[in-house]
mmCIF file of C-alpha atoms in Angstrom:
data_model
loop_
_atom_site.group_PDB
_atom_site.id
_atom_site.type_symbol
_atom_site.label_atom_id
_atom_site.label_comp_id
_atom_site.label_asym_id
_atom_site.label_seq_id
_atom_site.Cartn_x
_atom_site.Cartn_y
_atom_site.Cartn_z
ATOM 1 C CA UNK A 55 -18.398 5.077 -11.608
ATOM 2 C CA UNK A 56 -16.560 2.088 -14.037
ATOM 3 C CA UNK A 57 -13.583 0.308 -12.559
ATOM 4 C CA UNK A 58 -11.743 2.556 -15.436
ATOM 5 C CA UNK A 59 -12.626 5.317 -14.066
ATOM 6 C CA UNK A 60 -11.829 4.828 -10.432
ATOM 7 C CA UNK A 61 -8.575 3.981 -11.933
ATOM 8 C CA UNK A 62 -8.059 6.990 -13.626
ATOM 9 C CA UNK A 63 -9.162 8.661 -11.033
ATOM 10 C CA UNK A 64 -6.822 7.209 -8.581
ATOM 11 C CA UNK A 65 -3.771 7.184 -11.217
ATOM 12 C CA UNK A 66 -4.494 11.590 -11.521
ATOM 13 C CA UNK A 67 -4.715 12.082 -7.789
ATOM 14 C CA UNK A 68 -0.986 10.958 -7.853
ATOM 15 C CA UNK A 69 -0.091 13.713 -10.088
ATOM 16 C CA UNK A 70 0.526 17.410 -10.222
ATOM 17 C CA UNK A 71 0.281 17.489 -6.274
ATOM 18 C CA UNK A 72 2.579 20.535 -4.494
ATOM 19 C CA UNK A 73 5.922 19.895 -2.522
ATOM 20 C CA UNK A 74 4.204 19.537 0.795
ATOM 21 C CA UNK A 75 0.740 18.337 -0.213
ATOM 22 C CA UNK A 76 1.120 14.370 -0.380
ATOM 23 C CA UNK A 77 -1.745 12.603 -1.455
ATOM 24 C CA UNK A 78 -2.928 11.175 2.049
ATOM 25 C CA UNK A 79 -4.303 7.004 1.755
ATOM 26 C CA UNK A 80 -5.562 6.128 4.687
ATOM 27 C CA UNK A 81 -4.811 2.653 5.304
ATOM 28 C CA UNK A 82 -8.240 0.767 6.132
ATOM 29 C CA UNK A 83 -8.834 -2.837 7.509
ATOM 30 C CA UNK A 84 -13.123 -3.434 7.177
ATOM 31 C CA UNK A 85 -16.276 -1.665 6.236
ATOM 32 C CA UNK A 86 -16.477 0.309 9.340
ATOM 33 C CA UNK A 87 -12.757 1.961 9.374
ATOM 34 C CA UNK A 88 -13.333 2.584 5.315
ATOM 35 C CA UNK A 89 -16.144 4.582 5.820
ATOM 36 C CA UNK A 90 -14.583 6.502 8.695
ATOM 37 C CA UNK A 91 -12.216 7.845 6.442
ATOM 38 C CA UNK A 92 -14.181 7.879 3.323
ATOM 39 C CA UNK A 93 -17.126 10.333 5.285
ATOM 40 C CA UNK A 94 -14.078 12.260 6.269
ATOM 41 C CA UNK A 95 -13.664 13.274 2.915
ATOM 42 C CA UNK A 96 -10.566 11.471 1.708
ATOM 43 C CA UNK A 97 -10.361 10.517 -1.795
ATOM 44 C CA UNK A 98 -9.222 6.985 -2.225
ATOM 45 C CA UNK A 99 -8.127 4.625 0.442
ATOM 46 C CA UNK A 100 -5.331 2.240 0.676
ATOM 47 C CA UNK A 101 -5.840 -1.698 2.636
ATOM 48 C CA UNK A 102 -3.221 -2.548 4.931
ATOM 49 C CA UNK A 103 -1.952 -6.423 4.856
ATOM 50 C CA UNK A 104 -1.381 -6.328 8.507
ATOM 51 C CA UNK A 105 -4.544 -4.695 9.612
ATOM 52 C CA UNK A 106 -6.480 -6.427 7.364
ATOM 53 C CA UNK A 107 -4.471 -9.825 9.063
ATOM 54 C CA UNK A 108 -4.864 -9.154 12.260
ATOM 55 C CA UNK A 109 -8.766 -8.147 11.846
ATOM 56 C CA UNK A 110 -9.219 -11.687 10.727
ATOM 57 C CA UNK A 111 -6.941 -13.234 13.320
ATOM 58 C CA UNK A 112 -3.742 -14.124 11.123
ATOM 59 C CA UNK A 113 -0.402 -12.605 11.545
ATOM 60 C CA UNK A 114 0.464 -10.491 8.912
ATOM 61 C CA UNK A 115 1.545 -12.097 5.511
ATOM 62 C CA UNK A 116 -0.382 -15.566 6.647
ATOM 63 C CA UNK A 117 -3.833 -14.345 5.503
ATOM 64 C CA UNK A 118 -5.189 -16.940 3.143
ATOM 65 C CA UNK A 119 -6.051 -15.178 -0.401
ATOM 66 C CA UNK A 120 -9.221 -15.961 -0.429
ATOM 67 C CA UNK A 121 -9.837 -14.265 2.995
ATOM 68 C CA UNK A 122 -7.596 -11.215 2.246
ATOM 69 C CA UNK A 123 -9.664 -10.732 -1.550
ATOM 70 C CA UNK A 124 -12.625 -11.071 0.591
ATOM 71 C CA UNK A 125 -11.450 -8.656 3.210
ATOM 72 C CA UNK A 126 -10.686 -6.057 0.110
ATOM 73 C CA UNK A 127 -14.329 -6.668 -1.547
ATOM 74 C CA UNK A 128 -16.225 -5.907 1.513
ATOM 75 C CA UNK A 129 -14.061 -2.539 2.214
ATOM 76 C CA UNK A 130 -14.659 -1.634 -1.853
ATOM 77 C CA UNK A 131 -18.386 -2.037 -1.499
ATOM 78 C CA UNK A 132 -18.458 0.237 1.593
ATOM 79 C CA UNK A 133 -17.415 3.168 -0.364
ATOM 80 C CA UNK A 134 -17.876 5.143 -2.954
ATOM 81 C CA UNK A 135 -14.125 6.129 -3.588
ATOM 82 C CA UNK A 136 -11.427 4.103 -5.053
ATOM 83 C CA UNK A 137 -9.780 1.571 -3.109
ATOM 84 C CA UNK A 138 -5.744 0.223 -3.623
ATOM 85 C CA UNK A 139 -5.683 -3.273 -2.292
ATOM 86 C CA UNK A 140 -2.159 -4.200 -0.182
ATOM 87 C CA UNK A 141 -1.915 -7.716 -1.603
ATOM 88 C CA UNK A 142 1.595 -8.328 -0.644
ATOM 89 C CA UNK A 143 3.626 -10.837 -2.928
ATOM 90 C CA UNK A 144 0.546 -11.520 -5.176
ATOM 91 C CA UNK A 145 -0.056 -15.021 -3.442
ATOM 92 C CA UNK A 146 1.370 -17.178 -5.840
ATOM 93 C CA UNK A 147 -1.077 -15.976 -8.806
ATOM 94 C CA UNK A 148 -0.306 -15.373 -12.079
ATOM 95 C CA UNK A 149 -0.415 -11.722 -13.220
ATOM 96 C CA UNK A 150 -4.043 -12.968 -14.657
ATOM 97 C CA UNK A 151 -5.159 -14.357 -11.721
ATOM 98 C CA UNK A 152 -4.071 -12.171 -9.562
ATOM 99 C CA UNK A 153 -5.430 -9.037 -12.065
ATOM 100 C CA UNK A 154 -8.648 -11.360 -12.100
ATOM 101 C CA UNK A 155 -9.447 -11.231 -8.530
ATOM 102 C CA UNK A 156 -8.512 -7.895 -7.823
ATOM 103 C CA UNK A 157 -11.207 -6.913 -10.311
ATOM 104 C CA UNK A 158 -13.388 -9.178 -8.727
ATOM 105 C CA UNK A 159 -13.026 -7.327 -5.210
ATOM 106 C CA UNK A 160 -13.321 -4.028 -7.164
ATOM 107 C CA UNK A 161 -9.751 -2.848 -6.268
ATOM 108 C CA UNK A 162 -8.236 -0.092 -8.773
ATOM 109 C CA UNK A 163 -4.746 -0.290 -7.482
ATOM 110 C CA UNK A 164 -2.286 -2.416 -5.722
ATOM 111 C CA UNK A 165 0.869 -3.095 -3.613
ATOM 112 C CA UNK A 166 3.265 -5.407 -4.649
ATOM 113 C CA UNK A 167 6.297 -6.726 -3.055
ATOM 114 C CA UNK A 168 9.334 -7.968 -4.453
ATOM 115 C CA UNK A 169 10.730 -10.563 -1.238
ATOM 116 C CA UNK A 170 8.960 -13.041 0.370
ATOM 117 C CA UNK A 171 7.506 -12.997 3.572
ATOM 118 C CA UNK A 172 8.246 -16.993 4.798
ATOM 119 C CA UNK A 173 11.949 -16.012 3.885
ATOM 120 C CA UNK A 174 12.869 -12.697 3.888
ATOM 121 C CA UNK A 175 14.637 -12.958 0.363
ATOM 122 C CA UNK A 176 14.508 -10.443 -2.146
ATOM 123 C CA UNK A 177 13.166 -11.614 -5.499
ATOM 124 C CA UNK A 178 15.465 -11.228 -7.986
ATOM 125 C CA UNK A 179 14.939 -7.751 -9.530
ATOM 126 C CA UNK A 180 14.851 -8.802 -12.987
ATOM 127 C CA UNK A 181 11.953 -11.658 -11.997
ATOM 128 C CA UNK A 182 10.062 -9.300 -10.547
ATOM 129 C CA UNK A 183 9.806 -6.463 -12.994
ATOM 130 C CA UNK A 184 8.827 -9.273 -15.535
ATOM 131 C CA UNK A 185 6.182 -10.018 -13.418
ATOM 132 C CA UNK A 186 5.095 -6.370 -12.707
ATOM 133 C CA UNK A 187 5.310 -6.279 -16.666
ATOM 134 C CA UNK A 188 2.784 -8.998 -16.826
ATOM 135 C CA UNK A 189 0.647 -7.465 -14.506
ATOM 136 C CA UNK A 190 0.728 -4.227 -16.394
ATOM 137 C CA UNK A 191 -0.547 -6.333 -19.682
ATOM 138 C CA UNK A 192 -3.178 -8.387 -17.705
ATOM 139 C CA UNK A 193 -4.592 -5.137 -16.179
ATOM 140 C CA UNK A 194 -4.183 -2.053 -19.205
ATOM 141 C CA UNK A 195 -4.788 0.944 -17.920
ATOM 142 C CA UNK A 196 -7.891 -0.037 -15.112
ATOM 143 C CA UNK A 197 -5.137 -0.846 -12.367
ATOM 144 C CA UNK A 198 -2.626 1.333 -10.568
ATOM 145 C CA UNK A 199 0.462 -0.574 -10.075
ATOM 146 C CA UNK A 200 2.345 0.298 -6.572
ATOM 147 C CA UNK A 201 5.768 -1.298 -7.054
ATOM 148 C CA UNK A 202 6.757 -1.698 -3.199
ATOM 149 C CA UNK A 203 10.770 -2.068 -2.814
ATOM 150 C CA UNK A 204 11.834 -3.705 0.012
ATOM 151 C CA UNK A 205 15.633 -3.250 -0.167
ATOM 152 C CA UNK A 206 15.620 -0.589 2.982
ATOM 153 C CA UNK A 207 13.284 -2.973 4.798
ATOM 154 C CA UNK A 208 15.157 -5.982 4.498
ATOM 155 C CA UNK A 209 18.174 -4.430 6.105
ATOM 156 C CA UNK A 210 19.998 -2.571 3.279
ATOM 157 C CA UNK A 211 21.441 0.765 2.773
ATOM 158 C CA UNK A 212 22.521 1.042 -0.497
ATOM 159 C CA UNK A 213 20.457 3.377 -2.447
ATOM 160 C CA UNK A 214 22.375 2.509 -5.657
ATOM 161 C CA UNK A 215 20.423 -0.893 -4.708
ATOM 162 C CA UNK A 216 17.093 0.176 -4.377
ATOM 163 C CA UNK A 217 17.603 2.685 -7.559
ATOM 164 C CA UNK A 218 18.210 -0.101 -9.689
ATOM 165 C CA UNK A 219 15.168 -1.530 -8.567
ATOM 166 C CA UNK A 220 13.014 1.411 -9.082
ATOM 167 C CA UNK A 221 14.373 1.376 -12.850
ATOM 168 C CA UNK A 222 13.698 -1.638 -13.549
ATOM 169 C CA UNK A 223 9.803 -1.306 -12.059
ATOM 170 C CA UNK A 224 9.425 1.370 -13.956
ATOM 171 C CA UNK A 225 9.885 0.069 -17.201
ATOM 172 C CA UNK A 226 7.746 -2.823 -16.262
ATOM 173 C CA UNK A 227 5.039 -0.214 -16.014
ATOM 174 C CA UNK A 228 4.506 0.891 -12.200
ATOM 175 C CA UNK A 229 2.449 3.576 -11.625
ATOM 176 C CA UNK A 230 4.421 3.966 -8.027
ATOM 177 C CA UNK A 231 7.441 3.200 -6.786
ATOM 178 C CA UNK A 232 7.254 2.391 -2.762
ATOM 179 C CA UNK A 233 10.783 2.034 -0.967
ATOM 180 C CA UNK A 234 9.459 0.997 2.422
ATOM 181 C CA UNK A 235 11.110 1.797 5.040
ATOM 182 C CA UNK A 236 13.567 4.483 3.480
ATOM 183 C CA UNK A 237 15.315 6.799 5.663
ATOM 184 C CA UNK A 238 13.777 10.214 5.273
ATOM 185 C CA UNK A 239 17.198 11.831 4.311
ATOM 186 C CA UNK A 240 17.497 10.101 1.136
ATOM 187 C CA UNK A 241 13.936 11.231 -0.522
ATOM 188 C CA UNK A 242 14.922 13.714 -2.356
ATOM 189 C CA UNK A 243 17.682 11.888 -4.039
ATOM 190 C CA UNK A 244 15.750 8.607 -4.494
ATOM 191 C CA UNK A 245 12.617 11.132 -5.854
ATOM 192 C CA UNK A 246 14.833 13.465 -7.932
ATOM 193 C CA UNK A 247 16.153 9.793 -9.288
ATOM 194 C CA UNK A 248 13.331 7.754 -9.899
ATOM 195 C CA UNK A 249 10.902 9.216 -12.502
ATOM 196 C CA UNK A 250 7.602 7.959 -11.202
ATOM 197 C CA UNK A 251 5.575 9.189 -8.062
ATOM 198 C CA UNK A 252 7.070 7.898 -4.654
ATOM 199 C CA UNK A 253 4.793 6.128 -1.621
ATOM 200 C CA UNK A 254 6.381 6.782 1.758
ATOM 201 C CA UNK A 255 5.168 5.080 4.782
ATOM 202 C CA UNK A 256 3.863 7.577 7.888
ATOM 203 C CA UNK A 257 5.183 5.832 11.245
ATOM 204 C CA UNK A 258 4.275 7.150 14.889
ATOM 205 C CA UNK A 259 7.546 9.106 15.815
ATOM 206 C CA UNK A 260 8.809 10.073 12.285
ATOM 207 C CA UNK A 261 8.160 13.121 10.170
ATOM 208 C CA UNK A 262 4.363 13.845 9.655
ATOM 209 C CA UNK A 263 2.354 13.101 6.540
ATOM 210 C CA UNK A 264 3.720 16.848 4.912
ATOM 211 C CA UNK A 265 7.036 16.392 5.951
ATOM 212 C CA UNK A 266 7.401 13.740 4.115
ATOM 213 C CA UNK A 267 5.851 15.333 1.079
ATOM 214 C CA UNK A 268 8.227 18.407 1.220
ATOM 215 C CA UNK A 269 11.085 15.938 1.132
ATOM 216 C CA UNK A 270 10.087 13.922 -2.106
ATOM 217 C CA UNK A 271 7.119 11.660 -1.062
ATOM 218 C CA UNK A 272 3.662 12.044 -3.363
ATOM 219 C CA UNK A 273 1.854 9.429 -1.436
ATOM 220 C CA UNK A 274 1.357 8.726 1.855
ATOM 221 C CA UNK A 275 0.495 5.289 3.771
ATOM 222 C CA UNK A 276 0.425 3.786 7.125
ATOM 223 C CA UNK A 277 0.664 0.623 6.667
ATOM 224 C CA UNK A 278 -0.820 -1.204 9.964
ATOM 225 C CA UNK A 279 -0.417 2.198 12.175
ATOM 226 C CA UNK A 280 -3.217 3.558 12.177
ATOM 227 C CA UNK A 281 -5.007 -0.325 12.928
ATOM 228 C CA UNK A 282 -2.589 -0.280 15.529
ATOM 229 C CA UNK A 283 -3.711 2.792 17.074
ATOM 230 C CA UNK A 284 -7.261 1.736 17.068
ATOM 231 C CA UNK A 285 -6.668 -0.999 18.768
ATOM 232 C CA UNK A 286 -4.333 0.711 21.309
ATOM 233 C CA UNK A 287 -7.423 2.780 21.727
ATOM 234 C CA UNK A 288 -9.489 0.267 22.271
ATOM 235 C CA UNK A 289 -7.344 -1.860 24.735
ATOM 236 C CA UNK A 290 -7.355 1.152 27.039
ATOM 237 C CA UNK A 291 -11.405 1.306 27.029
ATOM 238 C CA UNK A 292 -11.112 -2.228 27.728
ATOM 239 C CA UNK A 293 -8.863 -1.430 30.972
ATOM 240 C CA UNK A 294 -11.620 0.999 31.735
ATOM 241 C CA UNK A 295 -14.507 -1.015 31.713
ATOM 242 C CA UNK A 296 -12.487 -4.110 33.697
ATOM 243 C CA UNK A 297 -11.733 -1.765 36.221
ATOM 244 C CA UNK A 298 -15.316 -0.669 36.736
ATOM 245 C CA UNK A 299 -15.152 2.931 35.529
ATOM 246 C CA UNK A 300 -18.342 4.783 35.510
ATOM 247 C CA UNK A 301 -18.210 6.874 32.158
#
Protein backbone atom coordinates (compact mmCIF):
# COMPACT_ATOMS: atom_id res chain seq x y z
CA UNK A 1 0.00 0.00 0.00
CA UNK A 2 1.37 3.88 -1.15
CA UNK A 3 1.87 6.38 1.63
CA UNK A 4 -1.44 7.95 -0.20
CA UNK A 5 -3.22 5.37 0.46
CA UNK A 6 -2.50 4.66 4.08
CA UNK A 7 -3.48 8.21 4.29
CA UNK A 8 -6.65 7.89 2.86
CA UNK A 9 -7.16 5.14 4.56
CA UNK A 10 -6.50 6.58 7.89
CA UNK A 11 -8.30 10.06 6.96
CA UNK A 12 -11.90 7.53 6.11
CA UNK A 13 -11.57 5.53 9.29
CA UNK A 14 -12.26 8.96 11.01
CA UNK A 15 -15.47 9.29 9.29
CA UNK A 16 -19.01 8.06 9.26
CA UNK A 17 -18.27 6.14 12.64
CA UNK A 18 -21.65 5.70 15.11
CA UNK A 19 -22.23 7.73 18.43
CA UNK A 20 -20.56 5.16 20.60
CA UNK A 21 -18.14 3.50 18.18
CA UNK A 22 -14.86 5.76 18.42
CA UNK A 23 -12.23 4.86 16.25
CA UNK A 24 -9.82 3.14 18.89
CA UNK A 25 -5.60 4.19 18.22
CA UNK A 26 -3.75 2.39 20.29
CA UNK A 27 -0.93 4.36 21.37
CA UNK A 28 2.40 2.28 20.63
CA UNK A 29 6.07 2.95 21.77
CA UNK A 30 8.45 0.08 19.54
CA UNK A 31 8.14 -2.78 17.16
CA UNK A 32 7.05 -5.20 19.71
CA UNK A 33 3.94 -3.15 21.36
CA UNK A 34 2.93 -2.15 17.46
CA UNK A 35 2.52 -5.48 16.51
CA UNK A 36 0.65 -6.43 19.67
CA UNK A 37 -1.98 -4.29 18.69
CA UNK A 38 -1.69 -4.48 15.02
CA UNK A 39 -2.18 -8.75 15.27
CA UNK A 40 -5.05 -7.75 17.44
CA UNK A 41 -6.72 -6.48 14.61
CA UNK A 42 -6.74 -2.73 15.06
CA UNK A 43 -6.61 -0.62 12.10
CA UNK A 44 -4.10 2.13 12.43
CA UNK A 45 -2.04 2.95 15.43
CA UNK A 46 -1.16 6.14 17.05
CA UNK A 47 2.87 6.79 18.77
CA UNK A 48 2.86 8.22 22.05
CA UNK A 49 5.68 11.08 22.78
CA UNK A 50 5.99 9.91 26.27
CA UNK A 51 6.16 6.23 25.71
CA UNK A 52 8.15 6.53 22.92
CA UNK A 53 10.53 8.97 25.53
CA UNK A 54 10.69 6.98 28.15
CA UNK A 55 11.47 3.68 25.94
CA UNK A 56 14.58 5.50 24.93
CA UNK A 57 15.38 6.88 28.36
CA UNK A 58 14.34 10.70 27.93
CA UNK A 59 11.60 12.36 29.75
CA UNK A 60 8.89 13.14 27.70
CA UNK A 61 9.21 16.19 25.27
CA UNK A 62 13.32 15.88 25.58
CA UNK A 63 13.58 13.14 22.92
CA UNK A 64 16.04 14.34 20.34
CA UNK A 65 14.25 14.35 16.71
CA UNK A 66 16.35 12.31 15.27
CA UNK A 67 15.74 9.56 17.93
CA UNK A 68 11.93 10.15 18.13
CA UNK A 69 11.76 9.95 13.79
CA UNK A 70 13.76 6.92 14.34
CA UNK A 71 11.58 5.55 17.07
CA UNK A 72 8.41 6.23 14.54
CA UNK A 73 10.27 4.43 11.43
CA UNK A 74 11.00 1.30 13.23
CA UNK A 75 7.20 1.06 14.66
CA UNK A 76 5.95 1.90 10.73
CA UNK A 77 8.03 -0.92 9.35
CA UNK A 78 6.62 -3.38 11.94
CA UNK A 79 3.23 -3.14 10.52
CA UNK A 80 1.25 -3.33 7.91
CA UNK A 81 -1.40 -0.65 9.02
CA UNK A 82 -1.09 3.02 9.07
CA UNK A 83 0.74 4.66 11.69
CA UNK A 84 0.03 8.62 13.16
CA UNK A 85 3.31 9.77 14.56
CA UNK A 86 2.92 12.01 18.10
CA UNK A 87 5.65 14.48 17.14
CA UNK A 88 4.79 17.06 19.64
CA UNK A 89 5.68 20.80 18.68
CA UNK A 90 7.25 19.72 15.31
CA UNK A 91 10.90 20.18 16.76
CA UNK A 92 11.73 23.33 15.41
CA UNK A 93 11.24 22.15 11.59
CA UNK A 94 9.79 23.85 9.01
CA UNK A 95 6.43 22.51 7.75
CA UNK A 96 8.89 20.94 4.87
CA UNK A 97 11.12 19.49 7.04
CA UNK A 98 9.10 18.36 9.33
CA UNK A 99 6.52 16.89 6.32
CA UNK A 100 9.98 15.54 4.94
CA UNK A 101 10.86 13.34 7.73
CA UNK A 102 7.64 12.16 8.60
CA UNK A 103 7.54 10.69 5.11
CA UNK A 104 10.78 9.42 5.63
CA UNK A 105 9.62 7.31 8.81
CA UNK A 106 6.51 6.34 6.77
CA UNK A 107 4.04 8.14 9.14
CA UNK A 108 0.51 9.06 7.46
CA UNK A 109 -0.65 11.28 10.22
CA UNK A 110 0.43 13.43 13.03
CA UNK A 111 -0.01 15.28 16.39
CA UNK A 112 0.77 18.66 16.70
CA UNK A 113 0.86 20.94 19.57
CA UNK A 114 0.35 24.46 19.80
CA UNK A 115 2.57 25.40 23.43
CA UNK A 116 5.82 24.53 24.18
CA UNK A 117 7.00 22.03 26.34
CA UNK A 118 10.39 23.98 27.99
CA UNK A 119 7.72 26.74 28.83
CA UNK A 120 4.40 25.87 29.07
CA UNK A 121 3.21 28.86 26.77
CA UNK A 122 0.62 28.63 24.35
CA UNK A 123 1.65 29.59 20.83
CA UNK A 124 -0.16 32.24 19.66
CA UNK A 125 -3.25 30.83 17.86
CA UNK A 126 -2.90 32.74 14.81
CA UNK A 127 1.07 31.46 14.51
CA UNK A 128 0.11 28.26 14.80
CA UNK A 129 -2.70 27.76 12.36
CA UNK A 130 -0.25 29.43 9.81
CA UNK A 131 1.96 26.85 10.51
CA UNK A 132 -0.63 23.97 10.45
CA UNK A 133 -1.51 25.79 7.03
CA UNK A 134 1.97 25.21 5.87
CA UNK A 135 1.99 21.85 6.87
CA UNK A 136 -1.22 21.17 5.05
CA UNK A 137 0.61 22.60 1.67
CA UNK A 138 3.94 20.72 2.32
CA UNK A 139 1.99 17.43 2.85
CA UNK A 140 -1.43 17.57 0.19
CA UNK A 141 -3.57 15.12 0.89
CA UNK A 142 -0.82 12.01 2.00
CA UNK A 143 -0.85 13.33 5.74
CA UNK A 144 -3.57 13.45 8.37
CA UNK A 145 -3.18 16.52 10.34
CA UNK A 146 -4.16 16.06 14.26
CA UNK A 147 -4.38 19.65 15.49
CA UNK A 148 -3.78 18.96 19.38
CA UNK A 149 -5.18 22.05 21.59
CA UNK A 150 -3.72 22.44 24.67
CA UNK A 151 -5.84 25.22 26.24
CA UNK A 152 -7.61 22.59 28.88
CA UNK A 153 -4.16 21.16 29.54
CA UNK A 154 -2.40 24.16 30.30
CA UNK A 155 -4.83 25.05 33.03
CA UNK A 156 -7.77 26.77 31.26
CA UNK A 157 -11.43 26.51 31.29
CA UNK A 158 -12.74 28.60 28.88
CA UNK A 159 -14.21 26.74 26.07
CA UNK A 160 -14.88 29.99 24.16
CA UNK A 161 -10.85 29.71 24.28
CA UNK A 162 -10.25 26.50 22.99
CA UNK A 163 -13.24 27.06 20.27
CA UNK A 164 -11.44 29.76 18.81
CA UNK A 165 -8.63 27.63 18.48
CA UNK A 166 -10.35 24.79 16.88
CA UNK A 167 -11.59 27.46 14.16
CA UNK A 168 -8.77 28.68 13.40
CA UNK A 169 -7.06 24.90 12.91
CA UNK A 170 -9.58 24.14 10.91
CA UNK A 171 -9.21 26.50 8.31
CA UNK A 172 -5.56 25.84 8.32
CA UNK A 173 -6.59 22.41 7.15
CA UNK A 174 -6.65 19.84 10.23
CA UNK A 175 -7.98 16.73 9.65
CA UNK A 176 -8.57 16.52 13.72
CA UNK A 177 -9.02 18.68 16.25
CA UNK A 178 -7.51 17.20 19.78
CA UNK A 179 -8.46 19.31 23.01
CA UNK A 180 -6.35 17.34 25.46
CA UNK A 181 -7.33 17.11 28.50
CA UNK A 182 -11.06 18.38 28.10
CA UNK A 183 -13.48 17.69 30.71
CA UNK A 184 -15.86 15.04 29.47
CA UNK A 185 -18.97 17.31 30.11
CA UNK A 186 -18.15 19.72 27.52
CA UNK A 187 -17.85 17.16 24.36
CA UNK A 188 -20.79 17.52 23.05
CA UNK A 189 -20.72 21.23 22.92
CA UNK A 190 -17.06 21.50 21.81
CA UNK A 191 -18.12 18.47 19.03
CA UNK A 192 -21.53 19.95 18.08
CA UNK A 193 -19.13 23.29 17.68
CA UNK A 194 -16.20 22.36 15.95
CA UNK A 195 -16.86 20.91 12.45
CA UNK A 196 -14.05 18.42 12.15
CA UNK A 197 -13.67 14.93 13.94
CA UNK A 198 -12.60 15.24 17.72
CA UNK A 199 -9.49 13.04 19.46
CA UNK A 200 -10.17 12.50 23.15
CA UNK A 201 -7.60 11.09 25.36
CA UNK A 202 -8.66 7.57 27.38
CA UNK A 203 -7.12 7.98 31.06
CA UNK A 204 -7.23 5.10 33.80
CA UNK A 205 -10.24 6.28 36.02
CA UNK A 206 -12.27 8.30 33.41
CA UNK A 207 -15.03 7.25 31.08
CA UNK A 208 -14.07 4.21 28.83
CA UNK A 209 -13.07 4.35 25.19
CA UNK A 210 -17.26 4.31 24.17
CA UNK A 211 -18.15 6.63 26.64
CA UNK A 212 -16.31 8.96 25.33
CA UNK A 213 -17.56 8.31 21.84
CA UNK A 214 -21.29 8.61 22.89
CA UNK A 215 -20.41 12.02 24.26
CA UNK A 216 -18.78 13.60 21.04
CA UNK A 217 -15.28 11.95 20.72
CA UNK A 218 -14.49 10.09 17.07
CA UNK A 219 -11.04 9.13 18.09
CA UNK A 220 -9.62 7.68 20.82
CA UNK A 221 -5.88 7.84 22.31
CA UNK A 222 -3.94 7.07 25.33
CA UNK A 223 -1.35 8.95 25.20
CA UNK A 224 1.50 7.28 27.54
CA UNK A 225 -1.27 5.02 29.50
CA UNK A 226 -1.21 2.22 28.14
CA UNK A 227 3.12 2.37 28.20
CA UNK A 228 2.47 3.10 31.61
CA UNK A 229 0.55 0.11 32.30
CA UNK A 230 3.06 -2.11 30.72
CA UNK A 231 5.49 -1.08 32.65
CA UNK A 232 3.40 -1.18 35.88
CA UNK A 233 3.04 -4.72 34.72
CA UNK A 234 6.26 -5.34 34.39
CA UNK A 235 7.61 -3.73 37.67
CA UNK A 236 5.38 -6.16 39.55
CA UNK A 237 7.05 -9.34 37.67
CA UNK A 238 10.14 -7.73 38.61
CA UNK A 239 9.02 -7.77 42.48
CA UNK A 240 8.25 -11.37 41.76
CA UNK A 241 11.30 -12.62 40.52
CA UNK A 242 13.47 -10.44 43.38
CA UNK A 243 11.52 -12.06 45.83
CA UNK A 244 12.25 -15.55 44.58
CA UNK A 245 8.81 -16.63 43.39
CA UNK A 246 8.60 -19.95 41.81
CA UNK A 247 6.11 -19.42 38.78
Amino acid sequence: MTAAARAATLRALHHDRRPGDPLILPNVWDAASARVFADAGFPALATPSAGIAASLGYADGETPADEMFAAIARIVRAVDVPVTADVEAGYGLSAEELVGRLAEAGAVGCNLEDSDHATGALRDPQEQADWLAGVRAEAGEALVVNARIDTFLRGGTDLDAALERAHRYVAAGADCLYPILVPPELLPELAAAAPLPLNALARAGGPAPRELGALGATRITFGGGLHHAAMTTLAAEAARLRDGADS
